[in-house]
mmCIF file of C-alpha atoms in Angstrom:
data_model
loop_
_atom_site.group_PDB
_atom_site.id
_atom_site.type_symbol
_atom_site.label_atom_id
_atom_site.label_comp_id
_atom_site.label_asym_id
_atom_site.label_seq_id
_atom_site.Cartn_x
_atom_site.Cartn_y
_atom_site.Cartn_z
ATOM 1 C CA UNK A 16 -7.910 -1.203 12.050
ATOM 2 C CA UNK A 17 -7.256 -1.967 8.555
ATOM 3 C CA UNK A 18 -4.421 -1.875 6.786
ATOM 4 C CA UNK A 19 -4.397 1.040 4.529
ATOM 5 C CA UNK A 20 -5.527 2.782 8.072
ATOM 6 C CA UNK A 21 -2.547 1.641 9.097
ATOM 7 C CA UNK A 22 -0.156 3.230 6.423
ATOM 8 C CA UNK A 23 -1.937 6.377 6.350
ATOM 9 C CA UNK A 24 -1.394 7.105 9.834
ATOM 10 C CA UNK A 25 2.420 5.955 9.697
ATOM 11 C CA UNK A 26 2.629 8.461 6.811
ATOM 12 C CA UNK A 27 1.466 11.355 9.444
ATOM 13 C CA UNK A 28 3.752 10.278 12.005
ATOM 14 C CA UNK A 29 7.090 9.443 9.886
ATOM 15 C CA UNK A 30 8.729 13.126 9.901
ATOM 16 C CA UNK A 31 10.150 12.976 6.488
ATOM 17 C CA UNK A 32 6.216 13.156 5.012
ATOM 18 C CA UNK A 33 4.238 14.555 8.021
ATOM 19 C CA UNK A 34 1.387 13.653 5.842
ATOM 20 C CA UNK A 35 -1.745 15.693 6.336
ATOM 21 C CA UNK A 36 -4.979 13.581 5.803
ATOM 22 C CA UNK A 37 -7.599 15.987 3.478
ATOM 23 C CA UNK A 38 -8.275 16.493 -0.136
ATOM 24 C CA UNK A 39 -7.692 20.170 0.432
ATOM 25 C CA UNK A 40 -4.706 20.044 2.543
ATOM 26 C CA UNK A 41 -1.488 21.267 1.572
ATOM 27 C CA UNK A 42 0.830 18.388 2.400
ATOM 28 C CA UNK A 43 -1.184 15.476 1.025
ATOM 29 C CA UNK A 44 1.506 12.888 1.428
ATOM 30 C CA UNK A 45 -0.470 9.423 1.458
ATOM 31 C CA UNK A 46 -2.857 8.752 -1.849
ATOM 32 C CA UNK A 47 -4.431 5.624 -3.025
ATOM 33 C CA UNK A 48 -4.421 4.580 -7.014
ATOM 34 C CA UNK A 49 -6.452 1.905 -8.824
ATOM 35 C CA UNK A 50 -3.290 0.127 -10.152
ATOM 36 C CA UNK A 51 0.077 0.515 -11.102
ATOM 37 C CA UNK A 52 -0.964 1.500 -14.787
ATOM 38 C CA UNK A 53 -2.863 5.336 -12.604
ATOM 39 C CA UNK A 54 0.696 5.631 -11.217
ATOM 40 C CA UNK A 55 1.799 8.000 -14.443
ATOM 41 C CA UNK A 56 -1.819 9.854 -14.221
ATOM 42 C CA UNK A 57 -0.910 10.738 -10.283
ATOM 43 C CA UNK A 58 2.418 11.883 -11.063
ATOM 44 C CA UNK A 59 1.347 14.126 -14.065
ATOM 45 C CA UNK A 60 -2.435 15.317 -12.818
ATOM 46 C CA UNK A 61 -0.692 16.426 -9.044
ATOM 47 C CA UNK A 62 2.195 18.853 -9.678
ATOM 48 C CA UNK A 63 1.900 20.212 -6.043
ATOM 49 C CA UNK A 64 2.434 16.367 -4.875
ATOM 50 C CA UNK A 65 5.685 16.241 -2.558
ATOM 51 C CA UNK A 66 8.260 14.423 -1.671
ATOM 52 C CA UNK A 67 8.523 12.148 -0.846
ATOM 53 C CA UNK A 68 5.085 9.954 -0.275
ATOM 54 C CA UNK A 69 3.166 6.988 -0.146
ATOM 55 C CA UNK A 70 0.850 5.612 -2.743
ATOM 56 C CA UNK A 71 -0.812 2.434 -1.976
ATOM 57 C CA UNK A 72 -3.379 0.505 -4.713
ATOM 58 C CA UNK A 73 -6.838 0.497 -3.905
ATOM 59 C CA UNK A 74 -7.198 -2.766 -6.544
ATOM 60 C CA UNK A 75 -5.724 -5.625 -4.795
ATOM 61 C CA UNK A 76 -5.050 -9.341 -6.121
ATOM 62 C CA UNK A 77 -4.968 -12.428 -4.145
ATOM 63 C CA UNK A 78 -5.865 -16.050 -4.041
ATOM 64 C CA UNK A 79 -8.573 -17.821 -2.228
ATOM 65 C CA UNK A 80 -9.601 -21.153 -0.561
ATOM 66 C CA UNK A 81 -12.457 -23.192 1.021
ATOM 67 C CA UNK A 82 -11.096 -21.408 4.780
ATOM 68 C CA UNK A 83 -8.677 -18.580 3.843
ATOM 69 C CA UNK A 84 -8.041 -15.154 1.530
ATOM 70 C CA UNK A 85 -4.671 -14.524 0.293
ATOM 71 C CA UNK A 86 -4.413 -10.830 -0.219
ATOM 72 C CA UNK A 87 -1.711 -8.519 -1.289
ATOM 73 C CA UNK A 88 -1.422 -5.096 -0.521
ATOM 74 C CA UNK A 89 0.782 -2.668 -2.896
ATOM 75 C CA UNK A 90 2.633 0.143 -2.062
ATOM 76 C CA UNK A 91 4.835 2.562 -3.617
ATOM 77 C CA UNK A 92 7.118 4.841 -1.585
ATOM 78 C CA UNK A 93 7.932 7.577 -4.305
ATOM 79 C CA UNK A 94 10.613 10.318 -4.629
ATOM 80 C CA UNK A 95 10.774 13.455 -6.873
ATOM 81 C CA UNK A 96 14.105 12.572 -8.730
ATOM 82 C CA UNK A 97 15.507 14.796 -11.609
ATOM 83 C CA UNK A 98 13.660 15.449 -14.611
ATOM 84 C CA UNK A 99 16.703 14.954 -16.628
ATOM 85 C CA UNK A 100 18.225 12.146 -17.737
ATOM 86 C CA UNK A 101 20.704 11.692 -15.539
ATOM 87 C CA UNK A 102 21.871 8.143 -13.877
ATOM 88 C CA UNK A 103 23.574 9.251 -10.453
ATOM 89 C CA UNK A 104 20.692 11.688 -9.347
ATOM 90 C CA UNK A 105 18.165 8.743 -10.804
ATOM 91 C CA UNK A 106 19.980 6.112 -8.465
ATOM 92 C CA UNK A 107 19.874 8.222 -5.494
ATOM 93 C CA UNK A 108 15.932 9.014 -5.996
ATOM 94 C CA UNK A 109 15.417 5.158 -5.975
ATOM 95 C CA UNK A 110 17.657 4.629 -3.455
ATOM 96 C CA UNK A 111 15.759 7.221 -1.065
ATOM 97 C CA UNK A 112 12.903 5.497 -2.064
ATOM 98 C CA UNK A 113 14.124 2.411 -0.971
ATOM 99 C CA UNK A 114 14.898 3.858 2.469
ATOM 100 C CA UNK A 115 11.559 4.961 3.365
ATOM 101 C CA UNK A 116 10.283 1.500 2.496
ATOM 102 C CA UNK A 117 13.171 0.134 4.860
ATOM 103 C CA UNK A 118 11.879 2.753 7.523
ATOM 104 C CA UNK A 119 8.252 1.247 6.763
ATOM 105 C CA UNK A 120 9.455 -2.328 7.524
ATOM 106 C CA UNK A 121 10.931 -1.864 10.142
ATOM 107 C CA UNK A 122 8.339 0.346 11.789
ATOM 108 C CA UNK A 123 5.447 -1.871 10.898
ATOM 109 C CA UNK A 124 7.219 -5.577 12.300
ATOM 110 C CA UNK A 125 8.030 -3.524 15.405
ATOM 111 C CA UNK A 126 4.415 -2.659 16.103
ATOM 112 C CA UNK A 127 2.686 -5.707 14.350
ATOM 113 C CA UNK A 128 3.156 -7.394 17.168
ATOM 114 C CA UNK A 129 0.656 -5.773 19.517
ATOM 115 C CA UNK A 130 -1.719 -5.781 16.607
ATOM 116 C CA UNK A 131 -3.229 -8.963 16.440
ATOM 117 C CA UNK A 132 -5.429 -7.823 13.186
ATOM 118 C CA UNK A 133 -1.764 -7.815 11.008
ATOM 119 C CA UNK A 134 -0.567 -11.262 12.873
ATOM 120 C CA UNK A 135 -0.783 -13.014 9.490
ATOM 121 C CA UNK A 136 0.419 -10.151 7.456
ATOM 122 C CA UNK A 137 3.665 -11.354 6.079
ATOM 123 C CA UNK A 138 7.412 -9.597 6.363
ATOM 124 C CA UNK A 139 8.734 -12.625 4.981
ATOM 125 C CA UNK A 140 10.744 -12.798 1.728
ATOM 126 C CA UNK A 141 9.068 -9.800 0.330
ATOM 127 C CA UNK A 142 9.930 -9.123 -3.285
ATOM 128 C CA UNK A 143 10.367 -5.177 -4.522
ATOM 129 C CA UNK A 144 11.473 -3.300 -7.560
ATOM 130 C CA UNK A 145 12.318 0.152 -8.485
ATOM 131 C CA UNK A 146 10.433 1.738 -10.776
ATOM 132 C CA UNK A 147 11.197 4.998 -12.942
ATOM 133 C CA UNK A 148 11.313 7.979 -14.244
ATOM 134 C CA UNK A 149 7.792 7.825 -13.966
ATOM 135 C CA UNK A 150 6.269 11.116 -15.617
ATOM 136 C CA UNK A 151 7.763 14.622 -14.022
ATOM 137 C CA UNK A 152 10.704 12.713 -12.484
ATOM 138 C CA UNK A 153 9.083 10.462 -9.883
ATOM 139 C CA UNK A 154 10.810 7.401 -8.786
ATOM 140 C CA UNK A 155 9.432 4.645 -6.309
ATOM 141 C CA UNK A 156 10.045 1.446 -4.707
ATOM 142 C CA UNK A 157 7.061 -0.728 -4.974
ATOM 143 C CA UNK A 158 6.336 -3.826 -2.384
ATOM 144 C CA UNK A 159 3.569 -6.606 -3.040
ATOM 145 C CA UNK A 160 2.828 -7.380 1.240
ATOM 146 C CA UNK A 161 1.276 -10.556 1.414
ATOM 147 C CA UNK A 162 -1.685 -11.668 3.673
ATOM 148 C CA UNK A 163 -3.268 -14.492 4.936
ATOM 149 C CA UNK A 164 -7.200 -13.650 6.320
ATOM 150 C CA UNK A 165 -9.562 -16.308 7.768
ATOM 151 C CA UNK A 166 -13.206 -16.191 5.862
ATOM 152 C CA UNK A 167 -15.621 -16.296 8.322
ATOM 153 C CA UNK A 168 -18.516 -16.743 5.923
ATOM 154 C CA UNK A 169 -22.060 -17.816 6.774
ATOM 155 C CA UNK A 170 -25.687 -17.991 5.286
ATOM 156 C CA UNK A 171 -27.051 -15.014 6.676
ATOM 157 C CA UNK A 172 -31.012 -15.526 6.319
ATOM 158 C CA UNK A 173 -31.854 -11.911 6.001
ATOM 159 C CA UNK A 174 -29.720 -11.800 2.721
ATOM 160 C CA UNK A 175 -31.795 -13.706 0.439
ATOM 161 C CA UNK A 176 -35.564 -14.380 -0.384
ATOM 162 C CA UNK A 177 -36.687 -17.981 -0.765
ATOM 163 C CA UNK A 178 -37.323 -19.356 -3.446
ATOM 164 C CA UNK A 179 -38.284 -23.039 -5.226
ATOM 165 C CA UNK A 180 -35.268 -24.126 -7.281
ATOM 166 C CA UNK A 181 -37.215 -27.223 -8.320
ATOM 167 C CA UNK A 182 -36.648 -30.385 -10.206
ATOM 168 C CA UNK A 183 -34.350 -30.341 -12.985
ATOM 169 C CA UNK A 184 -33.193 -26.534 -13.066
#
């Protein structure tokens, strides 16, 4: 299972979303974005988009070496806060959002470890920050999850067609 398989499925199980998978269904609760700069364009272009949910980046960063792949998955858990300006009702919507995430956590380390494809996936020292309003009143908590995958990489013949590289090219 992958990760974002994962997520989605913890979205249609955590009773606060009850997230329906579908692009026609009416309680759409887990979505995927290119990057943090489509966050706005998800809030604004999905009106009917409730509270609260999961968004998770489809673009991912990471580092590499000669044996491993350092990816980093990003989610946001979002809350519809108060259009308004208004501090207390702004705190609580990242608050709630911070919750959720907490919920998330926890979940995830409890059944990580029966899953031996998240073994490396790391809990560790995870860094998050609020983020908000974001357009129409929607507040998240966004966490950078940090993973460690073994590249299993060979010359597969079938791949390529010879060719004569030469002398001197």
């Amino acid at each position: 299972m992958r990760f974002d398989q994962f997520v989605e499925r913890w979205c249609m199980s955590y009773k606060p979303m009850l997230h329906e998978p579908g692009e026609t269904s009416k309680n759409n609760r887990f979505l995927y974005v290119d990057s943090y700069l489509a966050m706005t364009d998800v809030c604004k272009n999905i009106p009917t988009l409730k509270s609260p949910c999961l968004v998770m980046e489809s673009a991912q960063e990471g580092t590499m070496d000669e044996r491993f792949d350092y990816p980093e998955y990003t989610l946001y858990f979002m809350v519809k806060g108060d259009v308004k300006p208004d501090g207390r009702k702004n705190f609580m919507a990242k608050w709630e959002a911070k919750q959720h995430w907490l919920k998330f956590r926890t979940y995830f380390s409890n059944k990580k470890e029966d899953m031996k494809e998240f073994e490396h996936l790391s809990l560790e020292n995870l860094q998050y920050s609020t983020i908000g309003p974001l357009f129409n009143g929607w507040y998240a908590v966004a966490v950078t999850i940090p993973n460690i995958e073994k590249l299993n990489q060979c010359i597969d013949p079938n791949d390529y067609e010879e060719i004569d590289y030469g002398e001197g090219t």
